[in-house]
Amino acid sequence: MEHWLETCRDLSELKASHPMMDAVIDEVDGRMIRIGEHWLADFASCNYLGFDLDREIIDAVPAYLDAWGTHPSWSRLLGSPVLYEEIEERLTALLGTEDSLVLPTITHIHMSVIPLLAASGTIFLDARAHKTIYDGCQVARSRGAAVKRFRFEDPGHLDELLRAERDPTRLICMDGVNSMTGNAPDVRAFAAVAREHGALLYIDDAHGFGVIGERTPDEPCSYGSRGNSVVRHFDESYDHVVLVGGFSKAYSSLLAFIACPTDVKDLLKVAAPPYLYSGPSPVASLATVLAGFDVNERRGDDLRRDLSVLTGRVMECVERLGVHTPNRSGFPIIEIPLRDYRRIGEVGHVLFEHGVYATLAAYPLVPKNEVGFRIQVTAANTDAEIDALIVALEHLAARGELRLVDDDPSWMGEAA
Ligand SMILES: Cc1ncc(COP(=O)(O)O)c(C=O)c1O
């Protein structure tokens, strides 16, 4: 207990004392949330398309509950409502993959599929991959796989490691749109390296699915069209590529997928424990995914355009203030590092007092020189909410709390 409490001391102090940590949300009204007496504009949810509040999607749910009850409660191997077949067919068509399999969460997929694909071979792991990918690799390691890390955003380093590797079974694991930087990897370069070395590229695009998609001449914004994820965004094929994603962010539902060839899907149906043993997603989640597909087809590109315009307003403010953000893409995840990591609690209070709810990224969630806060914009945010955020950012910049573009990124505060 003492060892872990000491390791997580900064975070546990924040959790105990800060209104933006472990908060109880009493009420929502659009993208405004109420915590006790305080109404705040929410920039911490991942409901990028605003489907959680979409009347058409909400109204679609009761008919599914009438037909199926609240929960199937069979493991998928025992039996799956036909809704699963419909979801997998529509998803496969949207992504343009050979096939797909859905399971409740991405975490379930990483923990079960990475060990299967890696077997006793070698995993090449992106040094900044999401924690759940790391955990999947740990399980694989415990079953005999080796794990080697390559530098973040560095396909050249990956190429070097693969060139030096003798093991014929090679799996590369990495994020699509990164949950901290908001940037997408150069999928073309990584896919080319994977193919050249006979490796399988496994990409988790939790934050890109629904937000970015294929590029078209008439696309409404630089996010592309249809929200069909990072592989299509880079006009890449699925040759040597497996794509994982989820509906729990842009689609506001509890379901996740792996897009893969049919023979891999067939293997997972007998070898991936969550398919055999885990409970399924609730019927309301299956319903909101299906209704979400309809809305995505008809209004998704308009919502993505709105999302890019709102995000653009925040990015313009950050640029005008000379404040640093790792976001180079204009996608709706904007991390703002602090000058001094020890100020995270005070900075959080300033945001709270300005009516802004953001994700606090405290140590040890992130390294000390990356401590800051993350803003996630959704299509359901209003211009007035963005105005409030801009005022808060201006105030924090004027107080010298935010790292500037010209600051030394290794500096984290005087005593650090
Ligand atoms: C990149 C990434 N992968 C996986 C997950 C976990 O997804 P799930 O809740 O479906 O397990 C998250 C959640 O934040 C994420 O950001």
XYZ file of C-alpha atoms and ligand atoms in Angstrom:
432
model
C 0.000 0.000 0.000
C 2.677 2.496 1.082
C 4.825 1.828 -1.983
C 1.925 2.485 -4.368
C 0.640 5.515 -2.456
C 4.131 7.061 -2.599
C 4.426 6.354 -6.363
C 1.036 7.978 -7.021
C 1.346 10.705 -4.352
C 0.802 13.726 -6.690
C -2.204 12.091 -8.267
C -3.692 10.849 -5.031
C -3.389 14.303 -3.408
C -5.137 15.827 -6.403
C -7.830 13.150 -6.329
C -8.522 13.808 -2.671
C -8.651 17.600 -2.947
C -9.467 18.701 -6.473
C -12.971 19.308 -7.860
C -11.838 18.167 -11.345
C -10.642 14.736 -10.201
C -12.868 11.794 -9.394
C -15.782 14.240 -9.579
C -19.435 13.392 -9.091
C -21.401 14.974 -11.950
C -24.875 15.871 -10.687
C -26.526 16.893 -13.951
C -25.861 17.554 -17.630
C -27.479 20.075 -19.946
C -26.072 19.818 -23.450
C -22.302 19.902 -22.994
C -22.640 21.803 -19.686
C -22.201 19.760 -16.524
C -23.148 20.529 -12.930
C -20.902 19.591 -10.021
C -22.596 20.712 -6.806
C -23.370 24.405 -7.309
C -21.056 24.846 -10.296
C -22.014 24.654 -13.960
C -19.006 24.019 -16.209
C -18.414 23.629 -19.949
C -17.235 20.060 -20.452
C -14.016 19.655 -22.455
C -13.137 16.297 -20.925
C -15.489 13.875 -22.677
C -14.554 11.965 -25.804
C -18.062 12.220 -27.308
C -16.499 13.892 -30.348
C -19.593 13.788 -32.585
C -22.054 14.633 -29.801
C -23.958 11.361 -30.355
C -24.557 11.051 -26.588
C -26.966 14.000 -26.845
C -28.361 13.353 -30.318
C -32.157 13.178 -30.149
C -32.446 10.811 -33.122
C -30.063 8.332 -31.467
C -31.688 8.621 -28.027
C -35.156 8.060 -29.533
C -33.976 4.937 -31.378
C -33.125 3.055 -28.175
C -36.554 2.139 -26.642
C -37.647 0.036 -29.641
C -34.513 -2.096 -29.291
C -35.145 -2.523 -25.547
C -38.733 -3.604 -26.295
C -37.489 -6.178 -28.782
C -34.423 -7.495 -26.908
C -34.701 -6.530 -23.240
C -31.878 -4.649 -21.557
C -29.063 -7.173 -21.851
C -28.428 -10.370 -23.825
C -26.160 -11.864 -21.122
C -24.867 -14.673 -23.287
C -21.157 -14.707 -23.982
C -20.812 -14.127 -27.697
C -19.819 -17.736 -28.322
C -23.056 -18.886 -26.703
C -25.228 -16.613 -28.801
C -25.346 -13.110 -30.223
C -28.474 -11.109 -31.071
C -28.634 -10.534 -34.824
C -27.789 -6.886 -34.044
C -24.151 -7.967 -33.824
C -24.244 -9.317 -37.377
C -25.748 -6.030 -38.585
C -23.097 -4.002 -36.771
C -20.206 -6.072 -38.118
C -21.568 -5.931 -41.681
C -22.050 -2.172 -41.599
C -18.707 -1.585 -39.917
C -16.847 -3.776 -42.412
C -18.416 -1.827 -45.283
C -17.644 1.549 -43.683
C -13.994 0.692 -43.028
C -13.523 -1.172 -46.287
C -11.923 -4.156 -44.544
C -12.325 -7.852 -45.265
C -14.147 -8.487 -41.986
C -14.568 -7.285 -38.409
C -15.380 -8.598 -34.955
C -16.907 -6.575 -32.122
C -16.288 -7.044 -28.387
C -17.250 -4.825 -25.434
C -14.080 -2.731 -25.088
C -10.711 -2.043 -26.672
C -9.088 -3.165 -23.420
C -10.679 -6.601 -23.857
C -9.312 -6.692 -27.404
C -5.733 -5.686 -26.529
C -5.511 -8.110 -23.607
C -6.721 -11.049 -25.668
C -5.765 -10.371 -29.286
C -2.194 -9.028 -28.886
C -1.039 -12.235 -27.094
C -2.686 -14.358 -29.799
C -1.174 -12.455 -32.720
C 2.260 -12.252 -31.080
C 2.347 -15.908 -29.917
C 5.982 -16.559 -28.917
C 7.293 -14.082 -31.478
C 8.500 -10.480 -31.091
C 6.376 -7.385 -30.509
C 7.676 -3.990 -31.624
C 5.922 -1.550 -29.332
C 5.575 2.189 -29.875
C 7.295 3.776 -26.852
C 4.314 6.105 -26.351
C 1.545 3.588 -27.020
C -1.592 3.740 -24.879
C -1.407 2.010 -21.483
C -3.920 -0.627 -22.564
C -1.639 -1.644 -25.472
C 1.247 -1.924 -23.025
C -0.886 -4.138 -20.801
C -1.780 -6.382 -23.755
C 1.944 -6.680 -24.523
C 2.663 -7.599 -20.891
C 0.209 -10.487 -21.164
C 1.893 -11.542 -24.413
C 5.290 -11.374 -22.714
C 4.055 -13.607 -19.895
C 3.148 -16.149 -22.596
C 6.587 -16.129 -24.203
C 6.657 -13.126 -26.564
C 9.598 -10.712 -26.574
C 8.854 -6.967 -26.491
C 11.098 -4.324 -28.071
C 10.281 -0.635 -28.027
C 10.733 1.768 -30.914
C 10.857 5.546 -30.634
C 7.564 7.431 -30.919
C 6.776 8.691 -34.450
C 9.997 7.131 -35.757
C 9.433 4.583 -38.570
C 13.204 4.700 -39.263
C 13.949 3.334 -35.787
C 11.318 0.628 -36.249
C 12.943 -0.273 -39.577
C 16.355 -0.615 -37.856
C 14.957 -2.894 -35.141
C 13.129 -5.089 -37.647
C 16.190 -5.323 -39.870
C 18.246 -6.613 -36.945
C 15.558 -9.116 -35.858
C 15.744 -12.818 -36.673
C 12.414 -13.857 -35.188
C 10.028 -14.521 -38.109
C 6.868 -13.712 -36.065
C 6.710 -9.918 -35.828
C 3.896 -7.736 -34.525
C 4.060 -3.936 -34.452
C 1.719 -2.273 -31.927
C 0.936 1.424 -31.962
C -1.759 4.105 -31.626
C -3.597 5.779 -34.467
C -4.621 9.320 -33.456
C -2.643 9.700 -30.234
C -4.677 10.373 -27.106
C -2.116 12.863 -25.753
C -0.770 14.702 -28.794
C -3.897 14.590 -30.975
C -1.699 13.720 -33.969
C -1.946 10.725 -36.294
C 1.143 8.635 -37.080
C 2.479 8.482 -40.626
C 0.516 5.302 -41.385
C 1.953 5.043 -44.891
C 5.519 4.955 -43.618
C 4.730 2.460 -40.841
C 2.717 0.188 -43.164
C 5.576 0.218 -45.696
C 8.081 -0.820 -42.997
C 5.719 -3.562 -41.779
C 5.299 -4.994 -45.289
C 8.971 -4.805 -46.120
C 9.819 -6.898 -43.056
C 6.852 -9.278 -43.168
C 5.414 -7.849 -39.929
C 1.784 -7.250 -38.959
C 0.906 -3.654 -38.050
C -1.672 -3.457 -35.227
C -3.130 0.062 -34.849
C -5.430 1.289 -32.049
C -7.384 4.229 -33.475
C -9.713 4.785 -30.503
C -9.621 8.551 -31.041
C -9.583 8.642 -34.840
C -12.546 6.375 -35.615
C -15.605 8.560 -36.250
C -13.487 11.728 -36.378
C -11.133 11.286 -39.329
C -11.715 9.401 -42.544
C -11.037 9.045 -46.248
C -9.954 12.129 -48.151
C -12.313 13.224 -50.925
C -12.397 16.245 -53.253
C -15.673 17.420 -51.680
C -14.713 16.735 -48.046
C -16.182 19.268 -45.615
C -12.920 19.734 -43.702
C -9.399 18.360 -43.363
C -10.653 15.552 -41.107
C -11.824 13.854 -44.321
C -15.167 12.111 -44.907
C -17.213 9.321 -43.315
C -15.091 9.001 -40.162
C -13.745 5.654 -41.317
C -10.497 5.935 -39.366
C -6.804 6.428 -39.825
C -5.988 3.755 -42.425
C -8.528 5.171 -44.884
C -7.480 8.723 -43.957
C -4.004 7.923 -45.287
C -5.472 6.084 -48.278
C -3.667 2.926 -47.143
C -4.738 -0.671 -47.689
C -5.271 -3.270 -44.951
C -2.531 -5.462 -46.361
C -0.469 -6.474 -43.246
C -2.600 -4.088 -41.165
C -5.093 -4.849 -38.400
C -7.176 -1.936 -37.131
C -8.673 -1.724 -33.648
C -11.117 0.972 -32.634
C -14.046 1.659 -30.408
C -17.494 3.149 -30.318
C -17.016 4.513 -26.801
C -15.599 7.819 -27.999
C -17.016 9.337 -31.217
C -20.094 7.034 -31.153
C -20.808 7.412 -27.412
C -21.503 3.716 -26.949
C -19.944 0.716 -25.208
C -18.523 -1.468 -27.949
C -15.185 -1.944 -29.723
C -13.923 -3.674 -32.847
C -11.036 -5.360 -34.532
C -11.029 -5.105 -38.338
C -9.171 -8.109 -39.699
C -9.271 -10.878 -42.328
C -12.033 -13.493 -41.914
C -9.609 -16.273 -40.985
C -8.295 -14.150 -38.091
C -11.877 -13.445 -37.017
C -12.655 -17.163 -37.070
C -9.595 -17.831 -34.926
C -10.603 -15.121 -32.424
C -14.062 -16.683 -32.138
C -12.520 -19.767 -30.581
C -9.340 -18.411 -29.012
C -10.006 -14.861 -27.701
C -11.289 -15.169 -24.109
C -13.683 -12.159 -24.214
C -15.599 -13.812 -27.099
C -15.849 -17.025 -25.107
C -16.226 -15.867 -21.522
C -17.050 -12.136 -21.178
C -20.527 -10.683 -20.888
C -21.720 -8.704 -23.917
C -22.466 -5.021 -24.377
C -25.925 -3.883 -23.203
C -28.665 -3.724 -25.849
C -28.759 0.089 -25.551
C -25.118 0.129 -26.682
C -25.829 -2.047 -29.715
C -28.806 0.203 -30.521
C -26.809 3.428 -30.271
C -24.114 1.987 -32.553
C -26.709 1.101 -35.218
C -28.496 4.450 -34.907
C -25.053 6.103 -34.906
C -24.250 4.507 -38.279
C -27.449 6.060 -39.715
C -26.661 9.490 -38.332
C -23.044 9.207 -39.455
C -24.162 8.446 -42.993
C -26.547 11.393 -43.201
C -25.078 14.053 -40.920
C -21.624 12.827 -39.906
C -19.683 15.011 -42.317
C -21.580 18.131 -41.161
C -20.803 17.268 -37.537
C -17.121 16.739 -38.363
C -17.046 20.125 -40.072
C -18.603 21.778 -36.963
C -16.084 19.940 -34.785
C -13.159 21.143 -36.884
C -14.405 24.752 -36.778
C -14.776 24.722 -32.971
C -11.363 23.064 -32.590
C -9.891 25.640 -34.982
C -11.040 28.450 -32.665
C -9.131 26.898 -29.739
C -6.029 26.283 -31.880
C -6.075 29.911 -33.094
C -6.174 31.129 -29.493
C -3.274 28.855 -28.485
C -1.242 30.123 -31.432
C -2.063 33.780 -30.746
C -0.902 33.389 -27.135
C 2.333 31.678 -28.207
C 1.408 28.730 -25.979
C 2.864 25.309 -26.740
C 0.727 22.330 -27.658
C 1.945 19.079 -29.211
C -1.128 19.145 -31.510
C 0.000 19.689 -35.130
C -3.053 18.116 -36.734
C -6.008 20.307 -35.802
C -7.792 17.161 -34.537
C -9.881 17.777 -31.415
C -7.408 16.738 -28.656
C -5.393 19.709 -27.448
C -2.871 19.109 -24.684
C -1.566 22.217 -22.902
C 1.600 21.554 -20.854
C 2.416 23.700 -17.816
C 5.630 25.553 -17.127
C 5.839 24.038 -13.651
C 4.377 20.599 -13.055
C 3.801 21.395 -9.370
C 1.180 24.023 -10.343
C -1.291 21.501 -11.760
C -3.679 21.775 -8.784
C -3.785 25.597 -8.883
C -4.171 25.652 -12.658
C -7.057 23.205 -12.353
C -8.721 25.524 -9.831
C -8.373 28.473 -12.223
C -10.042 26.458 -14.997
C -12.789 25.403 -12.592
C -13.391 29.002 -11.479
C -13.672 30.000 -15.153
C -16.343 27.336 -15.663
C -14.112 25.026 -17.695
C -13.899 21.280 -17.086
C -10.778 19.681 -18.612
C -8.715 16.548 -18.044
C -5.832 17.152 -15.661
C -2.794 15.159 -16.710
C -0.805 14.949 -13.467
C 2.352 13.008 -12.656
C 2.635 9.936 -12.822
C -0.094 9.752 -15.508
C 2.409 11.614 -17.710
C 6.134 12.455 -17.268
C 6.780 15.599 -15.187
C 7.733 17.728 -18.188
C 4.396 16.915 -19.834
C 2.123 17.668 -16.889
C -0.708 19.885 -18.021
C -4.336 19.697 -19.025
C -6.087 18.272 -22.030
C -8.972 19.833 -23.862
C -11.223 17.624 -25.940
C -13.662 19.433 -28.163
C -16.930 17.836 -29.294
C -19.444 18.823 -31.948
C -21.941 19.452 -29.120
C -19.849 22.254 -27.591
C -21.238 25.727 -28.269
C -19.423 28.889 -29.322
C -20.204 30.370 -25.895
C -18.429 27.417 -24.246
C -15.397 27.927 -26.490
C -15.475 31.648 -25.534
C -15.282 30.668 -21.841
C -12.358 28.354 -22.570
C -10.518 31.097 -24.468
C -10.917 33.520 -21.539
C -9.498 30.875 -19.182
C -6.529 30.200 -21.489
C -5.808 33.927 -21.796
C -5.893 34.288 -18.023
C -3.538 31.317 -17.459
C -1.135 32.545 -20.154
C -1.074 36.059 -18.624
C -0.181 34.500 -15.240
C 2.736 32.669 -16.870
C 1.354 29.199 -16.056
C 1.479 27.755 -19.597
C 4.590 26.631 -21.419
C 5.365 28.873 -24.361
C 6.502 27.733 -27.786
C 9.994 29.101 -27.082
C 10.378 27.596 -23.583
C 12.812 24.755 -22.957
C 10.586 21.636 -22.882
C 12.902 19.827 -20.439
C 12.374 22.506 -17.760
C 9.615 21.536 -15.370
C 9.865 23.985 -12.481
C 12.764 25.302 -10.432
C 13.182 22.503 -7.880
C 12.318 19.685 -10.261
C -5.921 4.890 -27.384
C -6.879 4.212 -26.453
N -6.989 2.870 -26.497
C -7.829 2.216 -25.682
C -8.618 2.876 -24.770
C -9.526 2.081 -23.883
O -10.709 1.861 -24.571
P -11.875 0.988 -23.919
O -12.543 1.855 -22.911
O -12.757 0.628 -25.079
O -11.237 -0.204 -23.300
C -8.559 4.262 -24.696
C -9.412 4.965 -23.723
O -9.256 6.039 -23.315
C -7.667 4.947 -25.551
O -7.545 6.276 -25.480
